[in-house]
mmCIF file of C-alpha atoms in Angstrom:
data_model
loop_
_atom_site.group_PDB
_atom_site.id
_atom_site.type_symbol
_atom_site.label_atom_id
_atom_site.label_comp_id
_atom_site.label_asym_id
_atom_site.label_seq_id
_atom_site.Cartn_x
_atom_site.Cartn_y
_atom_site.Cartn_z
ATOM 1 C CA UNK W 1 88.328 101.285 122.590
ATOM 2 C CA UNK W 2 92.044 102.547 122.465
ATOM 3 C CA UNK W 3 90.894 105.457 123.537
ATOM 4 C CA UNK W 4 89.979 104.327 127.718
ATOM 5 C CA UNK W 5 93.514 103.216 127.436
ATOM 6 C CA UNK W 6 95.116 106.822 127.557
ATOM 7 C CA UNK W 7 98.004 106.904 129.184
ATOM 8 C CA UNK W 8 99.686 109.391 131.733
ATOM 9 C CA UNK W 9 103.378 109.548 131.352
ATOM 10 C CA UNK W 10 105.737 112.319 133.130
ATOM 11 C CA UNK W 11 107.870 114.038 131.058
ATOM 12 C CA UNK W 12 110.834 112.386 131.096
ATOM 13 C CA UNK W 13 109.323 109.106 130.578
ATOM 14 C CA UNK W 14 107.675 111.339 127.704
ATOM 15 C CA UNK W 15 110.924 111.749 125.816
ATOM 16 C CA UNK W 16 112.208 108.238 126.455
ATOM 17 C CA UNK W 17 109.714 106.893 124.483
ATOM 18 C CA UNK W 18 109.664 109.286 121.855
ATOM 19 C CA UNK W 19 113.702 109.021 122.123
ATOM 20 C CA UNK W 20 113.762 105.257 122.280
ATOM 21 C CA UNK W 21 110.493 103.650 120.554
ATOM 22 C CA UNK W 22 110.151 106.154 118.324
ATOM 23 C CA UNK W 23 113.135 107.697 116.836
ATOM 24 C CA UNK W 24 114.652 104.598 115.532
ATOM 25 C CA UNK W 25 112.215 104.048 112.978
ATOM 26 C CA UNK W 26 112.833 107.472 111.474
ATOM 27 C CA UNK W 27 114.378 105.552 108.286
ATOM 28 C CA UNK W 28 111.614 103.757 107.334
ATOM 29 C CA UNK W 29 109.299 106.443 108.141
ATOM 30 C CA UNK W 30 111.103 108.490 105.516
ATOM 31 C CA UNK W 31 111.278 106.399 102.843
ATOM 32 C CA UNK W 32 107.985 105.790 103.367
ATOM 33 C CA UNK W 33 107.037 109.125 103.136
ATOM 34 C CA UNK W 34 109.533 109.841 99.679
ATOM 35 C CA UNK W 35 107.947 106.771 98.368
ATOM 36 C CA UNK W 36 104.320 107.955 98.656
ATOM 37 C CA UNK W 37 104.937 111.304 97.563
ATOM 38 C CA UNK W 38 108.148 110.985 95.342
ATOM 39 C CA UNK W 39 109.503 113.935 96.906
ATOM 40 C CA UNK W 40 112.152 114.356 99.175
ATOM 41 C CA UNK W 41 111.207 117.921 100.836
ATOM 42 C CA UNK W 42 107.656 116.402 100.817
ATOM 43 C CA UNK W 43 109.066 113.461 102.509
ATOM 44 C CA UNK W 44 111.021 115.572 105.160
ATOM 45 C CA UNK W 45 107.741 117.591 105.601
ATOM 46 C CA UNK W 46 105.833 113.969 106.449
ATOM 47 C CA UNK W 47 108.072 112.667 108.762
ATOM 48 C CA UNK W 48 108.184 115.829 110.528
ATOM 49 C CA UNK W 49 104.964 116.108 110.633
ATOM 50 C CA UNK W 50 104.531 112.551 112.004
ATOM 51 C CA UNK W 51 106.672 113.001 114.927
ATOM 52 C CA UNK W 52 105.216 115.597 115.905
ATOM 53 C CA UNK W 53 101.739 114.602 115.924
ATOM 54 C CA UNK W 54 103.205 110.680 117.554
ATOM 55 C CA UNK W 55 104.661 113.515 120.761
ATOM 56 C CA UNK W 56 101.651 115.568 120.341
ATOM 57 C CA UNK W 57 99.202 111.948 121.011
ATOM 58 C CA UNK W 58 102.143 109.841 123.349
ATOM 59 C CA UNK W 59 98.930 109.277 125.831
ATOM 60 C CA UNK W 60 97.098 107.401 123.038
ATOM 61 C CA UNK W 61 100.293 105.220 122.958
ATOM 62 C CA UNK W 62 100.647 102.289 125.362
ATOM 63 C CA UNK W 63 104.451 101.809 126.101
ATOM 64 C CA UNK W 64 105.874 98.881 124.212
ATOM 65 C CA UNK W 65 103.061 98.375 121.847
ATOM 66 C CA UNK W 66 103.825 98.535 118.157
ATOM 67 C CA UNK W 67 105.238 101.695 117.678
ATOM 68 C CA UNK W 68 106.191 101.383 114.337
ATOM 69 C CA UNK W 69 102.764 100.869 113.071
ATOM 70 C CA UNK W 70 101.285 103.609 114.904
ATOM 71 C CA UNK W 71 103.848 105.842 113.605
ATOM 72 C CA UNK W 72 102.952 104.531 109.769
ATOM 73 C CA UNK W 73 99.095 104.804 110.162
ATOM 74 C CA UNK W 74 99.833 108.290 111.337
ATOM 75 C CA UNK W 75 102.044 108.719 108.714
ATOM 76 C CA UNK W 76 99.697 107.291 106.086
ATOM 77 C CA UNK W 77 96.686 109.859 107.935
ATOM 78 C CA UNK W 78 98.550 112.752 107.016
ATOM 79 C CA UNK W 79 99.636 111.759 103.417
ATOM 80 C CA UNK W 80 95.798 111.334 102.722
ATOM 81 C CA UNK W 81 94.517 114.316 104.851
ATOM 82 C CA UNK W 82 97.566 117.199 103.894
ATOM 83 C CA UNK W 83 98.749 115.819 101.584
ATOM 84 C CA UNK W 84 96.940 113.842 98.863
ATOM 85 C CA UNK W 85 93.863 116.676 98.583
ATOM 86 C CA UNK W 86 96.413 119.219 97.728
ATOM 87 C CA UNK W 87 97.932 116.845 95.169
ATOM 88 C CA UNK W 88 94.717 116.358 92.925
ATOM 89 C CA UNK W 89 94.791 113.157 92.494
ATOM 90 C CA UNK W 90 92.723 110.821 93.538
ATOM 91 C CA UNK W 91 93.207 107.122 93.757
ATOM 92 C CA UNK W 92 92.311 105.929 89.707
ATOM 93 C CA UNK W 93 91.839 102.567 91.355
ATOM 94 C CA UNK W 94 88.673 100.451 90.987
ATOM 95 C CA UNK W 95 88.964 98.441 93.708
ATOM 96 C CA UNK W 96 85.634 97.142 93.536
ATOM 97 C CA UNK W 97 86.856 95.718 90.368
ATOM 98 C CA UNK W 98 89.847 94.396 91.936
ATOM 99 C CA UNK W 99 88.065 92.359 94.894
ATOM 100 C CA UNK W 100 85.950 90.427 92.295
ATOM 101 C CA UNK W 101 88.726 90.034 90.164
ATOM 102 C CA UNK W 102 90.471 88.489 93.042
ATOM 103 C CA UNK W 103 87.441 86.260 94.201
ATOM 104 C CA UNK W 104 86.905 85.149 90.663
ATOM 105 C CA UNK W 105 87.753 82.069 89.146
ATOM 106 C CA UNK W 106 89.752 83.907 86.644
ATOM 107 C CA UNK W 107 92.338 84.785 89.617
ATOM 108 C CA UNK W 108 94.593 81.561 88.463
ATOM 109 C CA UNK W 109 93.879 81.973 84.945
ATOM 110 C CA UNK W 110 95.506 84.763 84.084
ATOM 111 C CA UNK W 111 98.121 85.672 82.027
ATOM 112 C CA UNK W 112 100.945 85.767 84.312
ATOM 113 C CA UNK W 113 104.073 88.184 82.607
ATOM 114 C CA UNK W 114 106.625 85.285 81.664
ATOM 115 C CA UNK W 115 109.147 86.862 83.660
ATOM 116 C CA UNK W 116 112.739 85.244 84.035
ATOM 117 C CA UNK W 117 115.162 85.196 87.057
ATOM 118 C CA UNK W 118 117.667 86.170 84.652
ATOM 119 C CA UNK W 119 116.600 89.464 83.304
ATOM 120 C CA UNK W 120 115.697 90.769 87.111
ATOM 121 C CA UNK W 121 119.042 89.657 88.139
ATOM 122 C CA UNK W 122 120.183 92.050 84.688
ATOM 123 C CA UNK W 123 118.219 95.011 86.251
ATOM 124 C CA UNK W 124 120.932 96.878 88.170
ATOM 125 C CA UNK W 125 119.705 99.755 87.958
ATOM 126 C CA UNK W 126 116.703 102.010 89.365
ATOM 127 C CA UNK W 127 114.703 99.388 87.563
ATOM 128 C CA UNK W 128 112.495 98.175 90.579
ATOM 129 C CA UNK W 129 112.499 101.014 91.819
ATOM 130 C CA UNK W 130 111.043 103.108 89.199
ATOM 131 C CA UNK W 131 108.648 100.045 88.411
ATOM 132 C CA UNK W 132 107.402 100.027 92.067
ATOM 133 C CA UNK W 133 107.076 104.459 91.822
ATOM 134 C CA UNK W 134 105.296 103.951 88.929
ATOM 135 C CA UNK W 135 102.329 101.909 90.647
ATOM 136 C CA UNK W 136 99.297 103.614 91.828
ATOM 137 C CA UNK W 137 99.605 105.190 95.163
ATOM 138 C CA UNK W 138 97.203 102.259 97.439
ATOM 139 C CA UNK W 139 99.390 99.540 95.333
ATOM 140 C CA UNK W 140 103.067 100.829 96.431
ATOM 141 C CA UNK W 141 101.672 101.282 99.807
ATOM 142 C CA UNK W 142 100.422 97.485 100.363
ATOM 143 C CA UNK W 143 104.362 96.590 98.103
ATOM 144 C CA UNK W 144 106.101 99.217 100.684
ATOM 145 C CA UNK W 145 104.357 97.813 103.898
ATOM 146 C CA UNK W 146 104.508 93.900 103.205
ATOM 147 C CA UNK W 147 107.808 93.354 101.084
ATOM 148 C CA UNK W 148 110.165 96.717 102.725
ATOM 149 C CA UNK W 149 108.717 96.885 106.153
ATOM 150 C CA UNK W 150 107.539 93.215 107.127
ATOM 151 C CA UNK W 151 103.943 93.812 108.427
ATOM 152 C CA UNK W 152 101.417 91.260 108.873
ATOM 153 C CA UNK W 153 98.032 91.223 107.043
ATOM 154 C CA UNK W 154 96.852 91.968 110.585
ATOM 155 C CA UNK W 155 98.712 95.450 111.425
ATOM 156 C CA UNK W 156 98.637 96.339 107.278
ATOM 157 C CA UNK W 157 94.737 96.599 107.946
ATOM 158 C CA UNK W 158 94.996 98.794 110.842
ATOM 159 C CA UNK W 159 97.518 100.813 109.420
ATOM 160 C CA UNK W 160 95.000 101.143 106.018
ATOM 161 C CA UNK W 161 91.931 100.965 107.890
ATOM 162 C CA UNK W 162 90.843 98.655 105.648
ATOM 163 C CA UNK W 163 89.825 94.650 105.678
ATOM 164 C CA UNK W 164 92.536 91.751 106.196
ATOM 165 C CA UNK W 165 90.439 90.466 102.413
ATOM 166 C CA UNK W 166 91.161 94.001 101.029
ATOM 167 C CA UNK W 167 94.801 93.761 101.778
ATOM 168 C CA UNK W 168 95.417 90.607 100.303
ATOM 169 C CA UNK W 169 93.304 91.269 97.196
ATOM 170 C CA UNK W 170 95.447 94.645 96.621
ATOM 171 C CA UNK W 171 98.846 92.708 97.561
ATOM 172 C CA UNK W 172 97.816 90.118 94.788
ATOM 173 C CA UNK W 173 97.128 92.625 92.307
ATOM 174 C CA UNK W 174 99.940 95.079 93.145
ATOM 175 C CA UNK W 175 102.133 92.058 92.745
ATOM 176 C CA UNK W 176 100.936 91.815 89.242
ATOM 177 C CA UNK W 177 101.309 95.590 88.230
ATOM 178 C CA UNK W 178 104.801 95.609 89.230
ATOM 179 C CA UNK W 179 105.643 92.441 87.184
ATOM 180 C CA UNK W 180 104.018 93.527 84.197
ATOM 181 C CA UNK W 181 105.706 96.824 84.728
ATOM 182 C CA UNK W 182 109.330 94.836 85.074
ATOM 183 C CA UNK W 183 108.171 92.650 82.055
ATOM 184 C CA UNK W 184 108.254 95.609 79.768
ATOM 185 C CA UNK W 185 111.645 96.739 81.088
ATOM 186 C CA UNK W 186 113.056 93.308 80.197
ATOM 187 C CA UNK W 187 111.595 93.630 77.306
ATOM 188 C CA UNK W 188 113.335 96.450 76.469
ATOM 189 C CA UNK W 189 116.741 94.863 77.577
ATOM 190 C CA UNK W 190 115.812 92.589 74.993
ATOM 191 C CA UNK W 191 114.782 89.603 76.878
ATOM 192 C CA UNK W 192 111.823 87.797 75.187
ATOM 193 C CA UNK W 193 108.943 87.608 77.027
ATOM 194 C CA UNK W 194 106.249 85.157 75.591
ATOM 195 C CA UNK A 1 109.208 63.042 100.113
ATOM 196 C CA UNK A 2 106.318 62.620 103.320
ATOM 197 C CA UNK A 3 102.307 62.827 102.503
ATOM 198 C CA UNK A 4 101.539 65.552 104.239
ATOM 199 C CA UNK A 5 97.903 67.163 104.956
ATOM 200 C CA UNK A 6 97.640 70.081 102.948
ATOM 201 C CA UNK A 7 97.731 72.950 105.560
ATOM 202 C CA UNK A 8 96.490 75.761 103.859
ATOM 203 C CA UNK A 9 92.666 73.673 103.631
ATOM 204 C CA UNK A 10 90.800 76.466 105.218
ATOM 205 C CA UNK A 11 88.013 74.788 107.965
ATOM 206 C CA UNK A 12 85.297 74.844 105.993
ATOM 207 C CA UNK A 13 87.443 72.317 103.472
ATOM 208 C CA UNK A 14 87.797 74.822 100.622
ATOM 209 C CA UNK A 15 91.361 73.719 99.201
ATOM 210 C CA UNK A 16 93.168 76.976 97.797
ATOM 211 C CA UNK A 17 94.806 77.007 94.180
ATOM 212 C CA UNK A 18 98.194 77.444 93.731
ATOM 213 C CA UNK A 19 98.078 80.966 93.671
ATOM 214 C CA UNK A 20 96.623 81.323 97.209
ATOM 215 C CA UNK A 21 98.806 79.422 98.269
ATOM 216 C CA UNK A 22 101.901 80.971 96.838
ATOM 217 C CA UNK A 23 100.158 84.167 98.174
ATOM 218 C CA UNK A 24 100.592 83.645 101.710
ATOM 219 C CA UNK A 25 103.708 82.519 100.918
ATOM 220 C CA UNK A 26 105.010 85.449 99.585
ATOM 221 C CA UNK A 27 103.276 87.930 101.903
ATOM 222 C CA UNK A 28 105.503 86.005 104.556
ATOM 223 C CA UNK A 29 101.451 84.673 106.466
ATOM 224 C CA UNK A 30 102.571 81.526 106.126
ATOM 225 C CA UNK A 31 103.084 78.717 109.123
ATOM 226 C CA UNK A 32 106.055 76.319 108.711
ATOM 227 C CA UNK A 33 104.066 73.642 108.467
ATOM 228 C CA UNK A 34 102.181 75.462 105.310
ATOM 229 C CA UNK A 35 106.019 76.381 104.126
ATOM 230 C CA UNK A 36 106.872 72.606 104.397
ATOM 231 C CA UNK A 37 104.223 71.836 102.664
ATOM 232 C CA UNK A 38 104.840 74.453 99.544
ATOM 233 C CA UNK A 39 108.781 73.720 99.480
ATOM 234 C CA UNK A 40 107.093 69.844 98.655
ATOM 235 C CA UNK A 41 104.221 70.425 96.149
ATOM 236 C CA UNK A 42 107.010 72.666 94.284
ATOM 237 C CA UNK A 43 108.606 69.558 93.297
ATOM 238 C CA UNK A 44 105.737 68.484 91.592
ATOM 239 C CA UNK A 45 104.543 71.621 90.110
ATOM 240 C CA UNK A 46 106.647 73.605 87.714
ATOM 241 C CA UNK A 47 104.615 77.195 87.298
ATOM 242 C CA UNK A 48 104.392 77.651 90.528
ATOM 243 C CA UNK A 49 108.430 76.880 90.920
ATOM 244 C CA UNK A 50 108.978 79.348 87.998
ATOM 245 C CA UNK A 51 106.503 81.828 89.812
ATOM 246 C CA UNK A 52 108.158 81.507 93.113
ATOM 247 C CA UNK A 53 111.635 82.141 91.659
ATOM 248 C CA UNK A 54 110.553 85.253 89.855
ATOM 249 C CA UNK A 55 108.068 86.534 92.870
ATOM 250 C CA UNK A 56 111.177 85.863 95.693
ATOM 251 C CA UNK A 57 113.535 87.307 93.351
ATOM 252 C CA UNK A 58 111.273 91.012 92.947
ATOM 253 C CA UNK A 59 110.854 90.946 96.661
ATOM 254 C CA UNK A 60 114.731 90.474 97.439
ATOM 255 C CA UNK A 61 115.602 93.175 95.110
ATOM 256 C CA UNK A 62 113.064 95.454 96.528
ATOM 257 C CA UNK A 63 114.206 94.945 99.609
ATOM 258 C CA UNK A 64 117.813 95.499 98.381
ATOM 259 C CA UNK A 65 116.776 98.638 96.322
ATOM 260 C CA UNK A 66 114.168 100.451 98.033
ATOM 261 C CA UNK A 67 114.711 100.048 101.321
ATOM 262 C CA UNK A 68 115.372 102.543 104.057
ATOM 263 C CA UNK A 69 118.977 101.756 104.309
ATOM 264 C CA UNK A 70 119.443 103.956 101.570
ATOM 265 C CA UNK A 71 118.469 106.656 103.467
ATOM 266 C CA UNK A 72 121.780 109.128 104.167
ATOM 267 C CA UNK A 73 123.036 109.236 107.440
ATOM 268 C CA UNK A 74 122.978 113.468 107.574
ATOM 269 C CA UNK A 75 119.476 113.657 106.420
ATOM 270 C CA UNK A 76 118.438 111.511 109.286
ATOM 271 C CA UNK A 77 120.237 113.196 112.007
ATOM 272 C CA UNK A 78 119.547 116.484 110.212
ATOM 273 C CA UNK A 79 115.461 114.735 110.191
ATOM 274 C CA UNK A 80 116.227 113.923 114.227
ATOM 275 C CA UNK A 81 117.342 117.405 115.272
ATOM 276 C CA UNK A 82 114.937 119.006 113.732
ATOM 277 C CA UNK A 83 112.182 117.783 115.495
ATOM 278 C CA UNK A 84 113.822 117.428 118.588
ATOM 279 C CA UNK A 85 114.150 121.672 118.122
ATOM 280 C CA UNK A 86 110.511 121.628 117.469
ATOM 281 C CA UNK A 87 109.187 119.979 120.537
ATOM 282 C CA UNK A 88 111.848 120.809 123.098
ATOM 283 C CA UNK A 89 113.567 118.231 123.822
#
């Protein structure tokens, strides 16, 4: 459908929007990129990448539209396409597991980590963000998007290409990893945790 | 403290548990009448005050933490000129 819409901007209108939509969300488009691949040349090597595919397709963009989430699905395109195959790993995660988890009954049963205020407010250090590295690729991603960027169900599915269910079923349960993961820390700083 | 209709009753009448709800919450899908709502059955309902606390407090330090802000100012105008030099402009 998006595709009737193409666009046909001179150049100088060209650069404007790359310039003015498009530039200023180089930050987030970085970390994004160092906190799906954990590496900062990597990361440069993304966003690069990015921008020049975002100048490469402006046509496909329709002026004051959500820039930033075009910019992270592209993003997110070439982390899976370049990037990821080289890597060797594929995603470990079940998710067909996860979405019946989630629709289960069990879903307010569980054992919840008996976390406190307290011993987050002790973790001063790279804490969370080790804990939030340390979760499986698709889980950071939903943890990055929702809680760092601000998107909405609605543009975290386009972004993912994936189900408005599917994003909140792998929100719930990356919420979960990353508190167990922080549970263990406090543990460690010798807070009690059952 | 006013009755209110629970919001978050989907239209088919399924009422959602207290994790739903505190779901939308958290991932910010919430209206204000559903955050009225929430801010009111927490009174009543310790776990999901303790949960709340601890789920608000992970997301503010993420957002503290992990954030772009951290980001150096060089490497982003280093990031910027680069691919201005690569496309020309």
């Amino acid at each position: 459908m998006e595709e009737a819409l193409r666009q046909h901007y001179p150049e100088k209108e060209k650069n404007e929007i790359f310039n003015n939509e498009f530039l200023p969300h180089i930050r987030s488009m970085y970390n994004f990129g160092y906190r799906l691949t954990l590496d900062q040349d990597d990361a440069k090597d993304l966003v690069q990448d990015t921008y020049l595919k975002a100048y490469r397709f402006i046509e496909s963009f329709q002026k004051g539209t959500n820039a930033k989430a075009w910019l992270f699905r592209i993003l997110k395109n070439s982390f899976i396409n370049d990037y990821r195959k080289k890597s060797k790993e594929p995603s470990k995660v079940d998710y067909q597991e996860v979405e019946t988890y989630y629709n289960s009954e069990d879903v307010d049963r569980q054992i919840t980590p008996d976390l406190r205020v307290e011993a987050l407010k002790d973790m001063i250090g790279d804490e969370i963000s080790n804990a939030l590295n340390a979760l499986d690729v698709d889980f950071r991603t939903v943890i990055i998007l929702c809680d760092l960027e601000g998107f909405k169900y609605e543009e975290m599915a386009k972004i993912l290409d994936i189900p408005i269910g599917t994003v909140r079923s792998r929100l719930h349960r990356a919420r979960q990893l990353l508190k167990e993961k922080l549970s263990e820390y406090a543990k460690q700083m010798g807070y009690k945790n059952t | 403290m006013s009755q209110l209709t629970n919001p978050f009753i989907q239209p088919d009448g399924t009422k959602p548990s207290c994790m739903q709800m505190l779901q939308i919450i958290l991932d910010e899908e919430a209206t204000p009448e559903q955050k009225e709502f929430f801010a009111g059955h927490m009174d009543k309902c310790m776990p999901c005050f303790k949960t709340y606390e601890v789920d608000m407090t992970i997301k503010e330090m993420l957002r503290i933490k992990c954030r772009g802000d951290q980001v150096s100012h060089d490497l982003v105008e280093q990031l910027k000129n680069q691919i201005k030099q690569k496309i020309a402009i």
